[in-house]
PDB file of C-alpha atoms in Angstrom:
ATOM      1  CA  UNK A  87      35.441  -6.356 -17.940  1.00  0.00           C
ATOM      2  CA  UNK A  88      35.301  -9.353 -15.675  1.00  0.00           C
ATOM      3  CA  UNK A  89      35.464 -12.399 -17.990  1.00  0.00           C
ATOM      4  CA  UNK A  90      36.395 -14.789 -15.122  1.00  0.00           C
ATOM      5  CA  UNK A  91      33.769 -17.846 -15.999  1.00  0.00           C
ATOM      6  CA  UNK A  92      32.507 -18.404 -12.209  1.00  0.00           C
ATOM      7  CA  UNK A  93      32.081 -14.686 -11.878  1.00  0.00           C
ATOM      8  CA  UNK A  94      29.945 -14.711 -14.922  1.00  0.00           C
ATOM      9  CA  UNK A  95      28.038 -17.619 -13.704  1.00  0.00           C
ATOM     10  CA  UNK A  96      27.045 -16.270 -10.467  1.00  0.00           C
ATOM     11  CA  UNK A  97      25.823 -12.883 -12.163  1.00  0.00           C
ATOM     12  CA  UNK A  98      23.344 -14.744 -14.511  1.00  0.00           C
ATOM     13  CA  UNK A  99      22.232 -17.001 -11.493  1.00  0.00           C
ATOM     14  CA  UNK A 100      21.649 -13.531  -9.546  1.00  0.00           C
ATOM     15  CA  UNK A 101      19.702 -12.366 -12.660  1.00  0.00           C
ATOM     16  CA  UNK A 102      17.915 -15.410 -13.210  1.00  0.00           C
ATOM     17  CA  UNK A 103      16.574 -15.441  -9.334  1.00  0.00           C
ATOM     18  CA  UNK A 104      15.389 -11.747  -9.483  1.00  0.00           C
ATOM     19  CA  UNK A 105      14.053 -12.392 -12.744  1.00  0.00           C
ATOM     20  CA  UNK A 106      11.721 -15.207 -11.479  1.00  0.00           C
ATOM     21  CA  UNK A 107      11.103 -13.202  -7.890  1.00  0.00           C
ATOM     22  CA  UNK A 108       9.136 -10.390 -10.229  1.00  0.00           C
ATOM     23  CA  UNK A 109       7.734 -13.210 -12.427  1.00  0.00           C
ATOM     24  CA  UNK A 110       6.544 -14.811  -9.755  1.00  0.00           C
ATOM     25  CA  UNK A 111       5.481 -11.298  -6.946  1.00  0.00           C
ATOM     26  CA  UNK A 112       3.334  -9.712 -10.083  1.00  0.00           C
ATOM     27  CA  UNK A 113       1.874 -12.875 -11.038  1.00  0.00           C
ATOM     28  CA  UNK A 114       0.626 -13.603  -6.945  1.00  0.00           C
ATOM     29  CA  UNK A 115       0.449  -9.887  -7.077  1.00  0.00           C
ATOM     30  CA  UNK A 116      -2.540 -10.085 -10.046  1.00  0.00           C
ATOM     31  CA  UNK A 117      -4.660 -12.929  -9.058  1.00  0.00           C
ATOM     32  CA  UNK A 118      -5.361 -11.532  -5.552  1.00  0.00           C
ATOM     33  CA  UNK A 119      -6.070  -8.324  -6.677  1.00  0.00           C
ATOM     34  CA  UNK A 120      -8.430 -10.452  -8.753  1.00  0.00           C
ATOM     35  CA  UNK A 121      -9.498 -12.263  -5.779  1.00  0.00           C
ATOM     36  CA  UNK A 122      -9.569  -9.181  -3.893  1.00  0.00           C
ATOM     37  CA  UNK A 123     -12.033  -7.714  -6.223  1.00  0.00           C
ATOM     38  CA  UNK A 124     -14.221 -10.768  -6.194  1.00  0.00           C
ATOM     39  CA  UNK A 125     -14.271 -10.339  -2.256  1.00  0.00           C
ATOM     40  CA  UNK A 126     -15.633  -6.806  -2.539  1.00  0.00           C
ATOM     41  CA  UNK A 127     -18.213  -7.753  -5.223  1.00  0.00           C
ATOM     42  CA  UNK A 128     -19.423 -10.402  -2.860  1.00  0.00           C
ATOM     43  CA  UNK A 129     -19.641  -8.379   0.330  1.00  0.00           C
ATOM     44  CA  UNK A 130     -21.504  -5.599  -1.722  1.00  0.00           C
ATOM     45  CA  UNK A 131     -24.005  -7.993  -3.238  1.00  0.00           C
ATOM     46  CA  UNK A 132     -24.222  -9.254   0.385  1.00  0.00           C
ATOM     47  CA  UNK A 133     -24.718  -5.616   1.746  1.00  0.00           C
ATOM     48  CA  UNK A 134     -22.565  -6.040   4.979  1.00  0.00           C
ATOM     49  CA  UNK A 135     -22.167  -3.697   7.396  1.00  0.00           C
ATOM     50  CA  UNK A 136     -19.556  -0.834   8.270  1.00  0.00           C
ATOM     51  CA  UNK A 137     -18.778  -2.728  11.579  1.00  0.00           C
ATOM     52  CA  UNK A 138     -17.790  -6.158   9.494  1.00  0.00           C
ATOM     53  CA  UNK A 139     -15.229  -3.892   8.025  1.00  0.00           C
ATOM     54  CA  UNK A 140     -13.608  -3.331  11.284  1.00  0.00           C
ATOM     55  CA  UNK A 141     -13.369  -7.303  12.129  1.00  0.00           C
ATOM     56  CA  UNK A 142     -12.396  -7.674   8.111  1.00  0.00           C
ATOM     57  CA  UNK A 143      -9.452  -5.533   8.591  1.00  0.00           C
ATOM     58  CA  UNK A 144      -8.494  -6.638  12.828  1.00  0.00           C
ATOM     59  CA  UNK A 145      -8.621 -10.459  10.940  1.00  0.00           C
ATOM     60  CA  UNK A 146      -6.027  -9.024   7.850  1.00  0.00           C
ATOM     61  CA  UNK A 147      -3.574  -7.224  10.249  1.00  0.00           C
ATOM     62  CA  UNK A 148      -3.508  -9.900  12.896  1.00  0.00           C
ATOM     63  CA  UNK A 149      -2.677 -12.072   9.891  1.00  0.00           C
ATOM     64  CA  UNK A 150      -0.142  -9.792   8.646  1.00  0.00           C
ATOM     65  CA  UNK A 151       1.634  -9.650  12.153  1.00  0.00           C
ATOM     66  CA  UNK A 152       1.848 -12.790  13.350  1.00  0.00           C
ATOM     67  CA  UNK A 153       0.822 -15.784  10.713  1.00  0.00           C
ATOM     68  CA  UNK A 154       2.636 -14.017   7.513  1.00  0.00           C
ATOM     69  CA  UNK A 155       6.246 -13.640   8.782  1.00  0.00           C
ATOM     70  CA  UNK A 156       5.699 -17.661  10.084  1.00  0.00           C
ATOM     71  CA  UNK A 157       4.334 -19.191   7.053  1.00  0.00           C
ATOM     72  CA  UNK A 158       6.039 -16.213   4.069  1.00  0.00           C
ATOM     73  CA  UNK A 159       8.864 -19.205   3.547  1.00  0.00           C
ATOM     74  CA  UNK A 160       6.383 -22.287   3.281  1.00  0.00           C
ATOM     75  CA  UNK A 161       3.364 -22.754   0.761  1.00  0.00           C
ATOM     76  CA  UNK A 162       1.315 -22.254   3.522  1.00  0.00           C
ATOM     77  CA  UNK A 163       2.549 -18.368   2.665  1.00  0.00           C
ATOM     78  CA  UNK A 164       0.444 -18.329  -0.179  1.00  0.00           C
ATOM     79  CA  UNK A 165      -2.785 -19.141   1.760  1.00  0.00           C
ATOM     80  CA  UNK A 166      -2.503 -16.800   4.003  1.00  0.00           C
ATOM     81  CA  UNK A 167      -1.905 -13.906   1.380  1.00  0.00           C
ATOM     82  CA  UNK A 168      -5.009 -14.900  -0.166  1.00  0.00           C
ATOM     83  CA  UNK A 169      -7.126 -14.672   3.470  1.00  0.00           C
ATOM     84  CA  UNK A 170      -5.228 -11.503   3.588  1.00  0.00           C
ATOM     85  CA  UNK A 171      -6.246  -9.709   0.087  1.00  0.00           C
ATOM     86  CA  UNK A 172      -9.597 -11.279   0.743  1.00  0.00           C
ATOM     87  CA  UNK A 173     -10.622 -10.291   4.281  1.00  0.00           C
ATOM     88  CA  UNK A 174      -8.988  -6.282   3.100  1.00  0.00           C
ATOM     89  CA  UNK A 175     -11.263  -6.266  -0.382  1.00  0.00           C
ATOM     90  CA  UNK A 176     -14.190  -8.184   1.519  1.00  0.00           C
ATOM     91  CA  UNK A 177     -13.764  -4.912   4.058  1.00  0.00           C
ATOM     92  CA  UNK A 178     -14.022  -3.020   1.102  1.00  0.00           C
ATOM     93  CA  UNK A 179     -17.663  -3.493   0.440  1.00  0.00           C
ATOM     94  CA  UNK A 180     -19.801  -0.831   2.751  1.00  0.00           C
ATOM     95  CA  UNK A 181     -17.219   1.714   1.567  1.00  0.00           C
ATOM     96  CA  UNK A 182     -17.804   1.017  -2.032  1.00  0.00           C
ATOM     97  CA  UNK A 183     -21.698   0.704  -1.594  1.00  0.00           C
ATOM     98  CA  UNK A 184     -21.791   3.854   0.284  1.00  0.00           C
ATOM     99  CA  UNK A 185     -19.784   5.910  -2.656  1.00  0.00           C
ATOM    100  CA  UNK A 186     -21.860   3.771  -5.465  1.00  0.00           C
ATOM    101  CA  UNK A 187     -24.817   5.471  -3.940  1.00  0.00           C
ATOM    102  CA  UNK A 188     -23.258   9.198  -4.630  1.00  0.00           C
ATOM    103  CA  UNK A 189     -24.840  10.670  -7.703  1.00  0.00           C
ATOM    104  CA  UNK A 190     -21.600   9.896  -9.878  1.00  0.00           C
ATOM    105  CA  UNK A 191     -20.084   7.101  -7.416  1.00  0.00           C
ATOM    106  CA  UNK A 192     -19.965   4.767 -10.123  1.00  0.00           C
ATOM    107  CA  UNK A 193     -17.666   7.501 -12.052  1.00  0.00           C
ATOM    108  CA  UNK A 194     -15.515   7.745  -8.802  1.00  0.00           C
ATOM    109  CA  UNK A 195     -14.520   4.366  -8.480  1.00  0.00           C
ATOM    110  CA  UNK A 196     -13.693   3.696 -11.675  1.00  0.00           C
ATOM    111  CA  UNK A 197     -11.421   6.746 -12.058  1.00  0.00           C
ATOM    112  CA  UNK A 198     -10.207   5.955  -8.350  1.00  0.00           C
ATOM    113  CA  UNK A 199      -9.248   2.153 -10.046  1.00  0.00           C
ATOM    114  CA  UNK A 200      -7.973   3.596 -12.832  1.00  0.00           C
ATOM    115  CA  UNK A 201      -5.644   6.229 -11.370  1.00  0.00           C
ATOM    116  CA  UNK A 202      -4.599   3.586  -9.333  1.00  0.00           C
ATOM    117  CA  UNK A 203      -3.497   1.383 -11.603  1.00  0.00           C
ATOM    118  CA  UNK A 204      -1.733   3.850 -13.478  1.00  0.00           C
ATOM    119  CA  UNK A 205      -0.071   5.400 -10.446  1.00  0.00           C
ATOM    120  CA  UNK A 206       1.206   1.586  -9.512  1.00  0.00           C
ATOM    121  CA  UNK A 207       2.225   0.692 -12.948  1.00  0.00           C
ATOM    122  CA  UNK A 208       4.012   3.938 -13.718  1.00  0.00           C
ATOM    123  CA  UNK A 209       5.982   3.619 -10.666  1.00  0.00           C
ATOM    124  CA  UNK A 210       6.553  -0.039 -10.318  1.00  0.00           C
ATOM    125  CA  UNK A 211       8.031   0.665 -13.942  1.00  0.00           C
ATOM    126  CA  UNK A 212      10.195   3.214 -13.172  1.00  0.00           C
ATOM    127  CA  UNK A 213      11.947   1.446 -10.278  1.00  0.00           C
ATOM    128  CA  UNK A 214      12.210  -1.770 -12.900  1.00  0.00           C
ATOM    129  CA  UNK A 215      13.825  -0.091 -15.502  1.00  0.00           C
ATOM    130  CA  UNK A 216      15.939   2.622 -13.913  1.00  0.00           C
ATOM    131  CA  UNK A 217      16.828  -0.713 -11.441  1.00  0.00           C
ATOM    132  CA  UNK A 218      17.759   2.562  -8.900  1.00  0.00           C
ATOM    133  CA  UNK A 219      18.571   1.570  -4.870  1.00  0.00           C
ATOM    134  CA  UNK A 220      15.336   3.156  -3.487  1.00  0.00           C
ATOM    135  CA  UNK A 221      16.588   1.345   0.081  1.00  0.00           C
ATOM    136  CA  UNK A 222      17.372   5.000   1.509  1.00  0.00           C
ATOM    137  CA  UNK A 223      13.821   5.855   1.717  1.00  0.00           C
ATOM    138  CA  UNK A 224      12.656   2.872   3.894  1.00  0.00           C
ATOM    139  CA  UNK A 225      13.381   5.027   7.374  1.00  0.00           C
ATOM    140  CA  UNK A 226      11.554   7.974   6.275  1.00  0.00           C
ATOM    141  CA  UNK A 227       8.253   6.401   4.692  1.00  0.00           C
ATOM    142  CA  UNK A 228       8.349   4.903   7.886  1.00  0.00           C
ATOM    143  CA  UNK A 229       8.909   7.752   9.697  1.00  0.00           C
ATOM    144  CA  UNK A 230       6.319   9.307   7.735  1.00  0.00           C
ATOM    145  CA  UNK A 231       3.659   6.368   7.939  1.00  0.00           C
ATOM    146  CA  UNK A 232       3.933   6.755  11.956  1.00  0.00           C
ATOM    147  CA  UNK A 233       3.144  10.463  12.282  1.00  0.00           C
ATOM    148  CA  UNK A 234      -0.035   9.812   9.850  1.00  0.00           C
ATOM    149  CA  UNK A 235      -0.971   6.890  11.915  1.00  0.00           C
ATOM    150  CA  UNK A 236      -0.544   9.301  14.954  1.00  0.00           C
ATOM    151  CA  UNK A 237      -2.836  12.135  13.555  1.00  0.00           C
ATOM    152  CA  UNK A 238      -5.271   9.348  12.259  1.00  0.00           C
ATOM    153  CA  UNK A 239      -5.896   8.287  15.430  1.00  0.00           C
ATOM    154  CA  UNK A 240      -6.585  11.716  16.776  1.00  0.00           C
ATOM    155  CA  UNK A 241      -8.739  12.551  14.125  1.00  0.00           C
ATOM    156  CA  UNK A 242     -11.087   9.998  14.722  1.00  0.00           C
ATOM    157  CA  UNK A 243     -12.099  11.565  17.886  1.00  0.00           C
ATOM    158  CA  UNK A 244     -11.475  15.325  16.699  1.00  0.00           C
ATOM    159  CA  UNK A 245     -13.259  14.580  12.956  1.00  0.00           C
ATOM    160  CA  UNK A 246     -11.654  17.431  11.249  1.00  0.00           C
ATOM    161  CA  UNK A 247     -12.405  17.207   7.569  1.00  0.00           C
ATOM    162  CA  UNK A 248      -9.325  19.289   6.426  1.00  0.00           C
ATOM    163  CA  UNK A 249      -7.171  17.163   8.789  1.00  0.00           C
ATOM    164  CA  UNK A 250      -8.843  13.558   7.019  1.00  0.00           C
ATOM    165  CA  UNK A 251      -8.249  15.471   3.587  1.00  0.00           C
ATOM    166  CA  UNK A 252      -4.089  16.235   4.639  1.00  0.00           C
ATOM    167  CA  UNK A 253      -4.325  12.624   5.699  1.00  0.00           C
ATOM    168  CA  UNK A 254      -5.330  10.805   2.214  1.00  0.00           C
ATOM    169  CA  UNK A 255      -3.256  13.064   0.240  1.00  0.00           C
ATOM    170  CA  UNK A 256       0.120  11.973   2.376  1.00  0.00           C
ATOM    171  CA  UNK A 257      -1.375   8.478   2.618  1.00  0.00           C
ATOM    172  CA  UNK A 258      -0.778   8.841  -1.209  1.00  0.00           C
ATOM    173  CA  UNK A 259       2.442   9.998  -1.303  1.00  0.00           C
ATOM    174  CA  UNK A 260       4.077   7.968   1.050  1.00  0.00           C
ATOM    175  CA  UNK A 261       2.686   4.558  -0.513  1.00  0.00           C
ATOM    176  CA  UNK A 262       4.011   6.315  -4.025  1.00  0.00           C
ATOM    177  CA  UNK A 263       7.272   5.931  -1.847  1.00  0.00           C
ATOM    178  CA  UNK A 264       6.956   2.375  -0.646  1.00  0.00           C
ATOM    179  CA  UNK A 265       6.026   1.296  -4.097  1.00  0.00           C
ATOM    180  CA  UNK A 266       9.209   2.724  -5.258  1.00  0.00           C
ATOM    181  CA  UNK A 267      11.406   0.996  -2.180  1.00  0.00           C
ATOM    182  CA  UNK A 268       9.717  -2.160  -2.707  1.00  0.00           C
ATOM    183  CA  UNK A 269      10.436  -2.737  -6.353  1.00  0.00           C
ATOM    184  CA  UNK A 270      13.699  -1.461  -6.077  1.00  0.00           C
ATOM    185  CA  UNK A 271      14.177  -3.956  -3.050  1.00  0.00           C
ATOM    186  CA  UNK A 272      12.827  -6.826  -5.268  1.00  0.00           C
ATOM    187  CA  UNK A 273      15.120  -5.819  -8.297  1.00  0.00           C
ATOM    188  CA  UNK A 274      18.235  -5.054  -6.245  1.00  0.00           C
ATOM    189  CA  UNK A 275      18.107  -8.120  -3.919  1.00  0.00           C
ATOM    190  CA  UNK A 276      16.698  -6.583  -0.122  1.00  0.00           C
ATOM    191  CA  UNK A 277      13.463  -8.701  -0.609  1.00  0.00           C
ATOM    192  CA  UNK A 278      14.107 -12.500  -1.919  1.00  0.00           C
ATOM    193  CA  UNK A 279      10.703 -13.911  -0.754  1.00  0.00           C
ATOM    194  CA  UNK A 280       7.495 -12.801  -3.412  1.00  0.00           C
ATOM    195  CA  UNK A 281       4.656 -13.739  -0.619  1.00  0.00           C
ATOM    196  CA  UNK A 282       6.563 -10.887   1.342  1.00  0.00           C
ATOM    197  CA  UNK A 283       6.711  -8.645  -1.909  1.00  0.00           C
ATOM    198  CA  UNK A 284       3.523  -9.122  -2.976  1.00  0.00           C
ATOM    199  CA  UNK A 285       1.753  -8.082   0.498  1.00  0.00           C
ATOM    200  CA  UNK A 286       4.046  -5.109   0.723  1.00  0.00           C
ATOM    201  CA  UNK A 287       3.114  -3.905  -2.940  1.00  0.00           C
ATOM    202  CA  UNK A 288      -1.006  -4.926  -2.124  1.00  0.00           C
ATOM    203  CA  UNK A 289      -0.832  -2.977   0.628  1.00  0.00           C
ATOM    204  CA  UNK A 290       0.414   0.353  -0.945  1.00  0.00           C
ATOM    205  CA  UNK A 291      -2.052  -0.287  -4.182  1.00  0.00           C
ATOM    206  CA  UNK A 292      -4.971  -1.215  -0.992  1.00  0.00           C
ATOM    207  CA  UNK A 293      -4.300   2.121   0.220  1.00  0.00           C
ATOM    208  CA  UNK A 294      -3.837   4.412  -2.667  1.00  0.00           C
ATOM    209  CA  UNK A 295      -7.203   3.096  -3.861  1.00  0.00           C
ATOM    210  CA  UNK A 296      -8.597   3.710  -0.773  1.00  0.00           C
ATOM    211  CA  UNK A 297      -7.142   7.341   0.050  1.00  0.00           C
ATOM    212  CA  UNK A 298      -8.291   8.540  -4.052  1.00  0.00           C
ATOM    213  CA  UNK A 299     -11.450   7.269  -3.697  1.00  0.00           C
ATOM    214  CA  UNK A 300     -11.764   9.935  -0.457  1.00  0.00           C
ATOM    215  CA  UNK A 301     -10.092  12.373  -2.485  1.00  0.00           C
ATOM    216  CA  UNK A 302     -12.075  12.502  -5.443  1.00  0.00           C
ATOM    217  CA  UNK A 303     -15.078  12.223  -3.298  1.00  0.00           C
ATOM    218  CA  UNK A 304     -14.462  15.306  -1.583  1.00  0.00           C
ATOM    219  CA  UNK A 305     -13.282  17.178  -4.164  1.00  0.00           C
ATOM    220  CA  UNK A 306     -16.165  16.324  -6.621  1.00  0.00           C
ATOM    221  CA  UNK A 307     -18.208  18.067  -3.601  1.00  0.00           C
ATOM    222  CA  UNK A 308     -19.903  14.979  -2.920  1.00  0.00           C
ATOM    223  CA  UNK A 309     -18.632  13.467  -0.064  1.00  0.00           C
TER     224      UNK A 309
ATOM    225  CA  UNK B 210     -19.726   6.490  13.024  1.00  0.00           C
ATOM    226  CA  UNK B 211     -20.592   4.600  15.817  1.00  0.00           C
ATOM    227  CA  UNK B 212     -18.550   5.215  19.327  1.00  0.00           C
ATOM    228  CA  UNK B 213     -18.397   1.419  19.529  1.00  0.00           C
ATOM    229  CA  UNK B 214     -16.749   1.536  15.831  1.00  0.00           C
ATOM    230  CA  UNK B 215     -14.418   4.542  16.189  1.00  0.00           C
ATOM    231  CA  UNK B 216     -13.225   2.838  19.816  1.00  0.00           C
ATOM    232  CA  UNK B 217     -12.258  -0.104  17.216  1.00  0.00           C
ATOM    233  CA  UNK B 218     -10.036   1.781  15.124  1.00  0.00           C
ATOM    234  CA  UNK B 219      -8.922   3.412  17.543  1.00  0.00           C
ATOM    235  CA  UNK B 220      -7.328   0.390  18.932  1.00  0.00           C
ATOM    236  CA  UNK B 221      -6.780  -0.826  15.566  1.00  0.00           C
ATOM    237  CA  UNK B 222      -4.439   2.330  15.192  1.00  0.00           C
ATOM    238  CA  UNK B 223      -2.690   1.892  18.235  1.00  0.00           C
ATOM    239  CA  UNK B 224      -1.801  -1.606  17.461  1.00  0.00           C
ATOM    240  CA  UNK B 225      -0.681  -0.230  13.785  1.00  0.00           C
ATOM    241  CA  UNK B 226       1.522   2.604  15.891  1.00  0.00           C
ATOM    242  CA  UNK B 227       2.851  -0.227  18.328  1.00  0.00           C
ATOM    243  CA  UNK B 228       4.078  -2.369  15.688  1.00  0.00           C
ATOM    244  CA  UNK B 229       5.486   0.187  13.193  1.00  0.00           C
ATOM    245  CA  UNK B 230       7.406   2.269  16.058  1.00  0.00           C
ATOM    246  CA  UNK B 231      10.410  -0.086  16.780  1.00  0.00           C
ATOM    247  CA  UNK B 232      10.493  -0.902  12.753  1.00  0.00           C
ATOM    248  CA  UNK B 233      10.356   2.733  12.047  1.00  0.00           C
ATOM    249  CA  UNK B 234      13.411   3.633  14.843  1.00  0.00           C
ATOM    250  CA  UNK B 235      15.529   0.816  13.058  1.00  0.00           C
ATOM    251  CA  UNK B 236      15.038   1.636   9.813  1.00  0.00           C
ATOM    252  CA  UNK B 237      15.952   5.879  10.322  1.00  0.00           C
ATOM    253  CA  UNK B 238      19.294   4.229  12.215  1.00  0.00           C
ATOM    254  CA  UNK B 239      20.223   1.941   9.511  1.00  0.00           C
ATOM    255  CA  UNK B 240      19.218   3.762   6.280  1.00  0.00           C
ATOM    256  CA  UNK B 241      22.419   4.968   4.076  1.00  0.00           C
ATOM    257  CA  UNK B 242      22.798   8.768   3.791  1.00  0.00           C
ATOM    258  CA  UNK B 243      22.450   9.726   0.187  1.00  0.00           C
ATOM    259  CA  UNK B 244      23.198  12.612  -2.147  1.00  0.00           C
ATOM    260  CA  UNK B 245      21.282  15.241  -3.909  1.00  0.00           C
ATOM    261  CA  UNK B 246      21.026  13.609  -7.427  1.00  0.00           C
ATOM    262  CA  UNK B 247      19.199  10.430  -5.806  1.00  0.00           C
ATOM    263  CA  UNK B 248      16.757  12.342  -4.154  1.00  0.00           C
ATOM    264  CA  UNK B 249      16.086  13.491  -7.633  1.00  0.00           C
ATOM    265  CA  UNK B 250      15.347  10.012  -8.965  1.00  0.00           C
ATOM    266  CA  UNK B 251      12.289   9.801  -6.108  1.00  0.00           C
ATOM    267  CA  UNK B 252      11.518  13.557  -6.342  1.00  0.00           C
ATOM    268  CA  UNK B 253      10.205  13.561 -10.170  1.00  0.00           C
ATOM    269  CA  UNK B 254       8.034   9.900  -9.743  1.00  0.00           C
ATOM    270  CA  UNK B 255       6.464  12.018  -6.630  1.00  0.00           C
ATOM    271  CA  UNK B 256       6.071  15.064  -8.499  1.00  0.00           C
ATOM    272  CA  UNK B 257       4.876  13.268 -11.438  1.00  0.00           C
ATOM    273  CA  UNK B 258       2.027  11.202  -9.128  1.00  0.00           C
ATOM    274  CA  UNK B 259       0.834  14.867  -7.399  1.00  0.00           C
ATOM    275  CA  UNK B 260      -0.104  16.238 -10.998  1.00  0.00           C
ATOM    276  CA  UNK B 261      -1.617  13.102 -11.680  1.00  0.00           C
ATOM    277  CA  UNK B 262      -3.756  13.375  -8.819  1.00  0.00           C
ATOM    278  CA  UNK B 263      -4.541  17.033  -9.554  1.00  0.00           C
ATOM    279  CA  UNK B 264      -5.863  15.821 -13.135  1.00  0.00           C
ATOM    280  CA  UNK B 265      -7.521  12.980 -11.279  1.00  0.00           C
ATOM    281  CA  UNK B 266      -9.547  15.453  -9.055  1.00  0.00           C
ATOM    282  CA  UNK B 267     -10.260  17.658 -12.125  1.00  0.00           C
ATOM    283  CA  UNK B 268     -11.665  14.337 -14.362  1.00  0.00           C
ATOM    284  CA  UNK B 269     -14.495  14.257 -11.855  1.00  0.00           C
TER     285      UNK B 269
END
């Protein structure tokens, strides 16, 4: 055992900083999912179109590629997550009205929410306590996120149900992944900045909600 | 959905594809090679999630 004072020091200093990156990535990471949801109530109380959502989520991705990784290290950072969450859940709106008006839409969201929730806490967890590297996945998910990107595009043209289907289920899976690599990044030191974390964990929880809700749709024979 | 709309995300997609390519190259280049017992660790969370989803599906 290393007993060496300075050694010691630096190790609780290490612990200490992670310790307040998680305190402080889950605690931005709740109030804009908060905020989030308040966007989405709005926009469906507002009934806004389909097309708004396109503009909603061109406005959240140009934010995401070129004002985040300028501002992530200022407390500008923390603006700009919040016109992030709240252009994506202000997007959300049409979708959600369109499934509320499904004979048991109401049903479908809240078990999409729900399943959510449990699918980002359960794995979130697991990558906390086991404190496993998960930094070996980051090429495939990757990888992975490109080819459905790829066939995404094609099937917006082509419309093949059972393609869209295959789409949200791997959608699923590979944000399972990147919820596992970011945590484990967070707790093993590869991500040191929580506006950073918390838009790469939003995003996965953004599109596993998104992706079950199309799931459950379908499969409920409804969609 | 509207041609104007599906042109949109379309474009939206390409934009996606554009900026995750080059990130996507790096990262296979640079990621560590690993052995069969840490796959484990990420194969059970994944298996675990699809029979979550399954139950999901069969809730409504």
């Amino acid at each position: 055992m290393n007993t060496n004072p300075s050694v010691l020091t630096q190790g609780a200093v290490s612990s200490l900083a992670t310790t307040k990156l998680i305190r402080n990535t889950y605690t931005l990471l709740s109030i804009t999912l908060l905020f989030s949801a308040l966007m989405a109530g709005l926009s469906m109380t507002m009934q806004v179109s389909h097309g708004v959502s396109l503009f909603t989520l061109i406005g959240a991705f140009a934010l995401i590629w070129l004002v985040l990784p300028r501002t992530a290290n200022s407390a500008a950072g923390i603006g700009v997550v919040f016109a992030i969450t709240g252009l994506l859940g202000f997007g959300l709106g049409p979708m959600l009205n369109s499934y509320l008006a499904l004979q048991n839409g109401s049903q479908i969201i809240m078990v999409a929410f729900g399943g959510t929730a449990t699918i980002f806490l359960g794995l979130s967890g697991y990558a906390l306590v086991t404190r496993k590297n998960f930094s070996f996945l980051g090429g495939m998910l990757f990888v992975g996120m490109l080819m459905v990107l790829v066939a995404a595009l094609a099937n917006i043209f082509m419309e093949i149900p059972a393609l869209s289907l295959a789409i949200s289920s791997i959608v699923i899976l590979i944000m399972s992944g990147f919820i596992l690599y970011d945590t484990s990044r967070i707790v093993n030191g590869g991500e040191t900045n929580y506006v950073m974390a918390t838009v790469g964990l939003y995003l996965s929880i953004y599109n596993i909600f998104v992706h079950l809700l199309h799931l459950l749709s379908a499969f409920s024979g409804r969609d | 959905m509207e041609m104007w709309m599906k042109i949109g995300y379309a474009l939206l997609l390409g934009m996606m594809i554009m900026f995750i390519f080059p990130r996507a190259k790096q990262m296979l280049k640079e990621s560590p090679k690993v052995s069969g017992n840490e796959w484990m660790g990420v194969l059970i969370p994944i298996i675990a999630v699809v029979l979550f989803v399954m139950l999901l599906i069969k809730l409504v």
